[in-house]
Amino acid sequence: MASTVSKSFGLNFLGNSPIWYKRTIIAFLLINPAVLLLMGENGAQIASWLLLGEFIFTLAMALKCYPLQPGGLLAIQAVIIGLAGEGASGAENVYHEVLANFKVILLLMFMVAGIYFMRDMLLYVFTKLFIKVKSKVILSLMFCFSAAFLSAFLDALTVTAVLISVGVGFYSVYHKVASGKSFQHKHDHNDDDTVTDSTDLSDFRAFLRSVLMHGAVGTALGGVTTLVGEPQNLLIAGVAGWNFAEFFMRMAPVTMPVLAVGLLTCLFLELTGWFGYGAKLPANVRQILEDYEAHEEAGRTKKDVAKLIVQGLVALYLIIGLAFHLAEIGLIGLSVIVILTAFNGITDEHKIGKAFEEALPFTALLVVFFTVVAVIHEQHLFTPVITWVLSLEPSIQPAMFFLANGLLSAISDNVFVATVYIGQTKAALDNGLITKEHFELLTVAINTGTNLPSVATPNGQAAFLFLLTSAIAPLIRLSYGRMAFMALPYTIVLTTVGLLSVMFFL
């Protein structure tokens, strides 16, 4: 009996994660305090560097286990053993980091939930694009640009959620009809055994992969331009003291050339068919989707139309509110929730609660980020790197910041890296090591560096990780390796153009 219970503890720990992964996390938890005790004066520094590497590992292995649990255990241990500060000061330091970034938490809690109630309108727009545009090249460009535009005013996670919803919706419709069923029948779209034409299914998967990857890259192209596009943008803007309009203008010398060349890259990839792009929508699949869209249009009521109109008006209000900074971003998001639910008749508590399901896990993970950041600050881990970069010629410092942030963001997470670097750079300003003008140049380099090269890997971009861990990824056979391969041309182009823009246009 005792053996069975102990085995159950092992099975329950980190759920369905592989055994090797569970053992690795346990090893981390055993190694850290041992290093702290055995390495004397340098124990805290070494254990903190180990913690940082272990946390990056949990981000890279996000498909094996969502990083909140393993990363959270490591963060809790770090506070307990004093890496974030001696005694109670460790928890106080974590609280200070969280409080300093409360605007970002509000953004994730309320803005993402607010956009959830605008999904019908957003789905309507993307569905029309999907069906009406016959050219795959034009469709890819429109998906990429639309995702970029929406990400600039909403946020990349929300736009990605809409893209995923469109993809899952169309995939399930085709899979159902290809399995011999009508639109109304229930169907398991994970079971391919009933599909009559496996070639069309394979081609449709390739088509969806390319369109969704163009859209995901679009969220990065647009997300870098404004302070609401990515979570770290708001954090950086708060430290720099920039509002919506000033943030956009400060970033424009880098972000606008990158946007233009990014769209040209989309065009080039579709025309050449390189890196897994260029797949066309099979004629049989298009016919099924067009029939489904006509079926949906026929069933749309006046009530449904009224809801779409309300959502469109609220979207206009949202853009105006953000552009003129009528209130803090999170509070604007909360007002969106109130207005949309009130005028569209959503008054059930459980229906409102579903809007928060997507954002809160990532919000919790962000708080874990801040715990690791507290350790980095307490142990001064990045101070030597920052000091070295600041010792270089001022003219090349922005480029070095761009590259350093880009490299770290590609292998870890851009929110995490931006939090660390903007904090260290602000400390250099406060200590009189750099001028206000130079701080602003470095801030642009940090923001663009964390946003652009991070498209290299799914763990670098929150929107990419969201796509990779979503319901659509296994359906269209979008693995970690395939996503990184398809992102490679964009990574090379965005990093190169971004670096050149930082060097010559700032």
JSON list of C-alpha atoms in Angstrom, two decimals, residues 176-256:
[
{"chain": "A", "resi": 176, "resn": "LYS", "atom": "CA", "xyz": [-15.97, 16.70, -40.41]},
{"chain": "A", "resi": 177, "resn": "VAL", "atom": "CA", "xyz": [-17.20, 16.91, -44.03]},
{"chain": "A", "resi": 178, "resn": "ALA", "atom": "CA", "xyz": [-14.21, 14.91, -45.33]},
{"chain": "A", "resi": 179, "resn": "SER", "atom": "CA", "xyz": [-15.24, 12.19, -42.87]},
{"chain": "A", "resi": 180, "resn": "GLY", "atom": "CA", "xyz": [-18.70, 11.96, -44.44]},
{"chain": "A", "resi": 181, "resn": "LYS", "atom": "CA", "xyz": [-20.64, 14.06, -41.92]},
{"chain": "A", "resi": 182, "resn": "SER", "atom": "CA", "xyz": [-22.69, 17.24, -42.19]},
{"chain": "A", "resi": 183, "resn": "PHE", "atom": "CA", "xyz": [-21.95, 20.60, -40.54]},
{"chain": "A", "resi": 184, "resn": "GLN", "atom": "CA", "xyz": [-24.32, 19.87, -37.61]},
{"chain": "A", "resi": 185, "resn": "HIS", "atom": "CA", "xyz": [-22.90, 16.48, -36.62]},
{"chain": "A", "resi": 186, "resn": "LYS", "atom": "CA", "xyz": [-20.56, 16.03, -33.68]},
{"chain": "A", "resi": 187, "resn": "HIS", "atom": "CA", "xyz": [-17.11, 14.87, -34.72]},
{"chain": "A", "resi": 188, "resn": "ASP", "atom": "CA", "xyz": [-13.65, 14.14, -33.33]},
{"chain": "A", "resi": 189, "resn": "HIS", "atom": "CA", "xyz": [-11.26, 16.02, -35.62]},
{"chain": "A", "resi": 190, "resn": "ASN", "atom": "CA", "xyz": [-8.26, 14.35, -33.97]},
{"chain": "A", "resi": 191, "resn": "ASP", "atom": "CA", "xyz": [-9.14, 11.02, -35.63]},
{"chain": "A", "resi": 192, "resn": "ASP", "atom": "CA", "xyz": [-7.85, 10.84, -39.23]},
{"chain": "A", "resi": 193, "resn": "ASP", "atom": "CA", "xyz": [-9.02, 7.27, -39.89]},
{"chain": "A", "resi": 194, "resn": "THR", "atom": "CA", "xyz": [-12.38, 8.42, -41.27]},
{"chain": "A", "resi": 195, "resn": "VAL", "atom": "CA", "xyz": [-10.99, 11.04, -43.69]},
{"chain": "A", "resi": 196, "resn": "THR", "atom": "CA", "xyz": [-11.48, 9.94, -47.29]},
{"chain": "A", "resi": 197, "resn": "ASP", "atom": "CA", "xyz": [-8.75, 12.03, -48.98]},
{"chain": "A", "resi": 198, "resn": "SER", "atom": "CA", "xyz": [-5.49, 12.08, -47.03]},
{"chain": "A", "resi": 199, "resn": "THR", "atom": "CA", "xyz": [-3.70, 14.11, -49.74]},
{"chain": "A", "resi": 200, "resn": "ASP", "atom": "CA", "xyz": [-6.10, 17.05, -49.40]},
{"chain": "A", "resi": 201, "resn": "LEU", "atom": "CA", "xyz": [-5.80, 16.83, -45.62]},
{"chain": "A", "resi": 202, "resn": "SER", "atom": "CA", "xyz": [-2.00, 16.95, -45.80]},
{"chain": "A", "resi": 203, "resn": "ASP", "atom": "CA", "xyz": [-2.07, 19.89, -48.22]},
{"chain": "A", "resi": 204, "resn": "PHE", "atom": "CA", "xyz": [-4.61, 21.72, -46.04]},
{"chain": "A", "resi": 205, "resn": "ARG", "atom": "CA", "xyz": [-2.37, 21.26, -43.01]},
{"chain": "A", "resi": 206, "resn": "ALA", "atom": "CA", "xyz": [0.58, 22.74, -44.90]},
{"chain": "A", "resi": 207, "resn": "PHE", "atom": "CA", "xyz": [-1.62, 25.64, -46.03]},
{"chain": "A", "resi": 208, "resn": "LEU", "atom": "CA", "xyz": [-2.79, 26.37, -42.47]},
{"chain": "A", "resi": 209, "resn": "ARG", "atom": "CA", "xyz": [0.76, 26.11, -41.10]},
{"chain": "A", "resi": 210, "resn": "SER", "atom": "CA", "xyz": [2.07, 28.73, -43.51]},
{"chain": "A", "resi": 211, "resn": "VAL", "atom": "CA", "xyz": [-0.85, 31.13, -43.03]},
{"chain": "A", "resi": 212, "resn": "LEU", "atom": "CA", "xyz": [-0.75, 30.88, -39.24]},
{"chain": "A", "resi": 213, "resn": "MET", "atom": "CA", "xyz": [3.03, 31.35, -39.17]},
{"chain": "A", "resi": 214, "resn": "HIS", "atom": "CA", "xyz": [2.73, 34.47, -41.34]},
{"chain": "A", "resi": 215, "resn": "GLY", "atom": "CA", "xyz": [0.08, 35.73, -38.93]},
{"chain": "A", "resi": 216, "resn": "ALA", "atom": "CA", "xyz": [2.20, 34.89, -35.88]},
{"chain": "A", "resi": 217, "resn": "VAL", "atom": "CA", "xyz": [5.17, 36.78, -37.33]},
{"chain": "A", "resi": 218, "resn": "GLY", "atom": "CA", "xyz": [2.77, 39.64, -38.10]},
{"chain": "A", "resi": 219, "resn": "THR", "atom": "CA", "xyz": [1.95, 39.89, -34.38]},
{"chain": "A", "resi": 220, "resn": "ALA", "atom": "CA", "xyz": [5.68, 40.40, -33.71]},
{"chain": "A", "resi": 221, "resn": "LEU", "atom": "CA", "xyz": [5.99, 43.01, -36.48]},
{"chain": "A", "resi": 222, "resn": "GLY", "atom": "CA", "xyz": [3.06, 45.01, -35.12]},
{"chain": "A", "resi": 223, "resn": "GLY", "atom": "CA", "xyz": [3.57, 44.18, -31.45]},
{"chain": "A", "resi": 224, "resn": "VAL", "atom": "CA", "xyz": [6.97, 45.90, -31.31]},
{"chain": "A", "resi": 225, "resn": "THR", "atom": "CA", "xyz": [5.56, 49.25, -32.52]},
{"chain": "A", "resi": 226, "resn": "THR", "atom": "CA", "xyz": [3.31, 50.29, -29.62]},
{"chain": "A", "resi": 227, "resn": "LEU", "atom": "CA", "xyz": [3.31, 50.07, -25.83]},
{"chain": "A", "resi": 228, "resn": "VAL", "atom": "CA", "xyz": [0.37, 47.61, -25.77]},
{"chain": "A", "resi": 229, "resn": "GLY", "atom": "CA", "xyz": [1.60, 45.26, -28.49]},
{"chain": "A", "resi": 230, "resn": "GLU", "atom": "CA", "xyz": [3.71, 43.10, -26.18]},
{"chain": "A", "resi": 231, "resn": "PRO", "atom": "CA", "xyz": [3.73, 42.82, -22.36]},
{"chain": "A", "resi": 232, "resn": "GLN", "atom": "CA", "xyz": [7.33, 44.04, -22.08]},
{"chain": "A", "resi": 233, "resn": "ASN", "atom": "CA", "xyz": [6.56, 47.17, -24.13]},
{"chain": "A", "resi": 234, "resn": "LEU", "atom": "CA", "xyz": [4.34, 48.57, -21.41]},
{"chain": "A", "resi": 235, "resn": "LEU", "atom": "CA", "xyz": [6.97, 47.69, -18.83]},
{"chain": "A", "resi": 236, "resn": "ILE", "atom": "CA", "xyz": [9.69, 49.48, -20.82]},
{"chain": "A", "resi": 237, "resn": "ALA", "atom": "CA", "xyz": [7.48, 52.49, -21.54]},
{"chain": "A", "resi": 238, "resn": "GLY", "atom": "CA", "xyz": [6.67, 52.79, -17.84]},
{"chain": "A", "resi": 239, "resn": "VAL", "atom": "CA", "xyz": [10.35, 52.93, -16.89]},
{"chain": "A", "resi": 240, "resn": "ALA", "atom": "CA", "xyz": [11.13, 55.41, -19.69]},
{"chain": "A", "resi": 241, "resn": "GLY", "atom": "CA", "xyz": [8.05, 57.55, -18.97]},
{"chain": "A", "resi": 242, "resn": "TRP", "atom": "CA", "xyz": [6.66, 57.34, -22.52]},
{"chain": "A", "resi": 243, "resn": "ASN", "atom": "CA", "xyz": [2.97, 57.47, -23.47]},
{"chain": "A", "resi": 244, "resn": "PHE", "atom": "CA", "xyz": [1.37, 55.66, -26.43]},
{"chain": "A", "resi": 245, "resn": "ALA", "atom": "CA", "xyz": [2.24, 58.27, -29.08]},
{"chain": "A", "resi": 246, "resn": "GLU", "atom": "CA", "xyz": [5.77, 58.94, -27.83]},
{"chain": "A", "resi": 247, "resn": "PHE", "atom": "CA", "xyz": [6.55, 55.22, -27.63]},
{"chain": "A", "resi": 248, "resn": "PHE", "atom": "CA", "xyz": [5.43, 54.76, -31.25]},
{"chain": "A", "resi": 249, "resn": "MET", "atom": "CA", "xyz": [7.52, 57.69, -32.50]},
{"chain": "A", "resi": 250, "resn": "ARG", "atom": "CA", "xyz": [10.62, 56.59, -30.56]},
{"chain": "A", "resi": 251, "resn": "MET", "atom": "CA", "xyz": [10.43, 53.08, -32.02]},
{"chain": "A", "resi": 252, "resn": "ALA", "atom": "CA", "xyz": [9.46, 54.09, -35.58]},
{"chain": "A", "resi": 253, "resn": "PRO", "atom": "CA", "xyz": [13.02, 54.53, -36.98]},
{"chain": "A", "resi": 254, "resn": "VAL", "atom": "CA", "xyz": [13.54, 50.82, -36.30]},
{"chain": "A", "resi": 255, "resn": "THR", "atom": "CA", "xyz": [10.06, 49.31, -36.43]},
{"chain": "A", "resi": 256, "resn": "MET", "atom": "CA", "xyz": [8.84, 50.85, -39.70]}
]
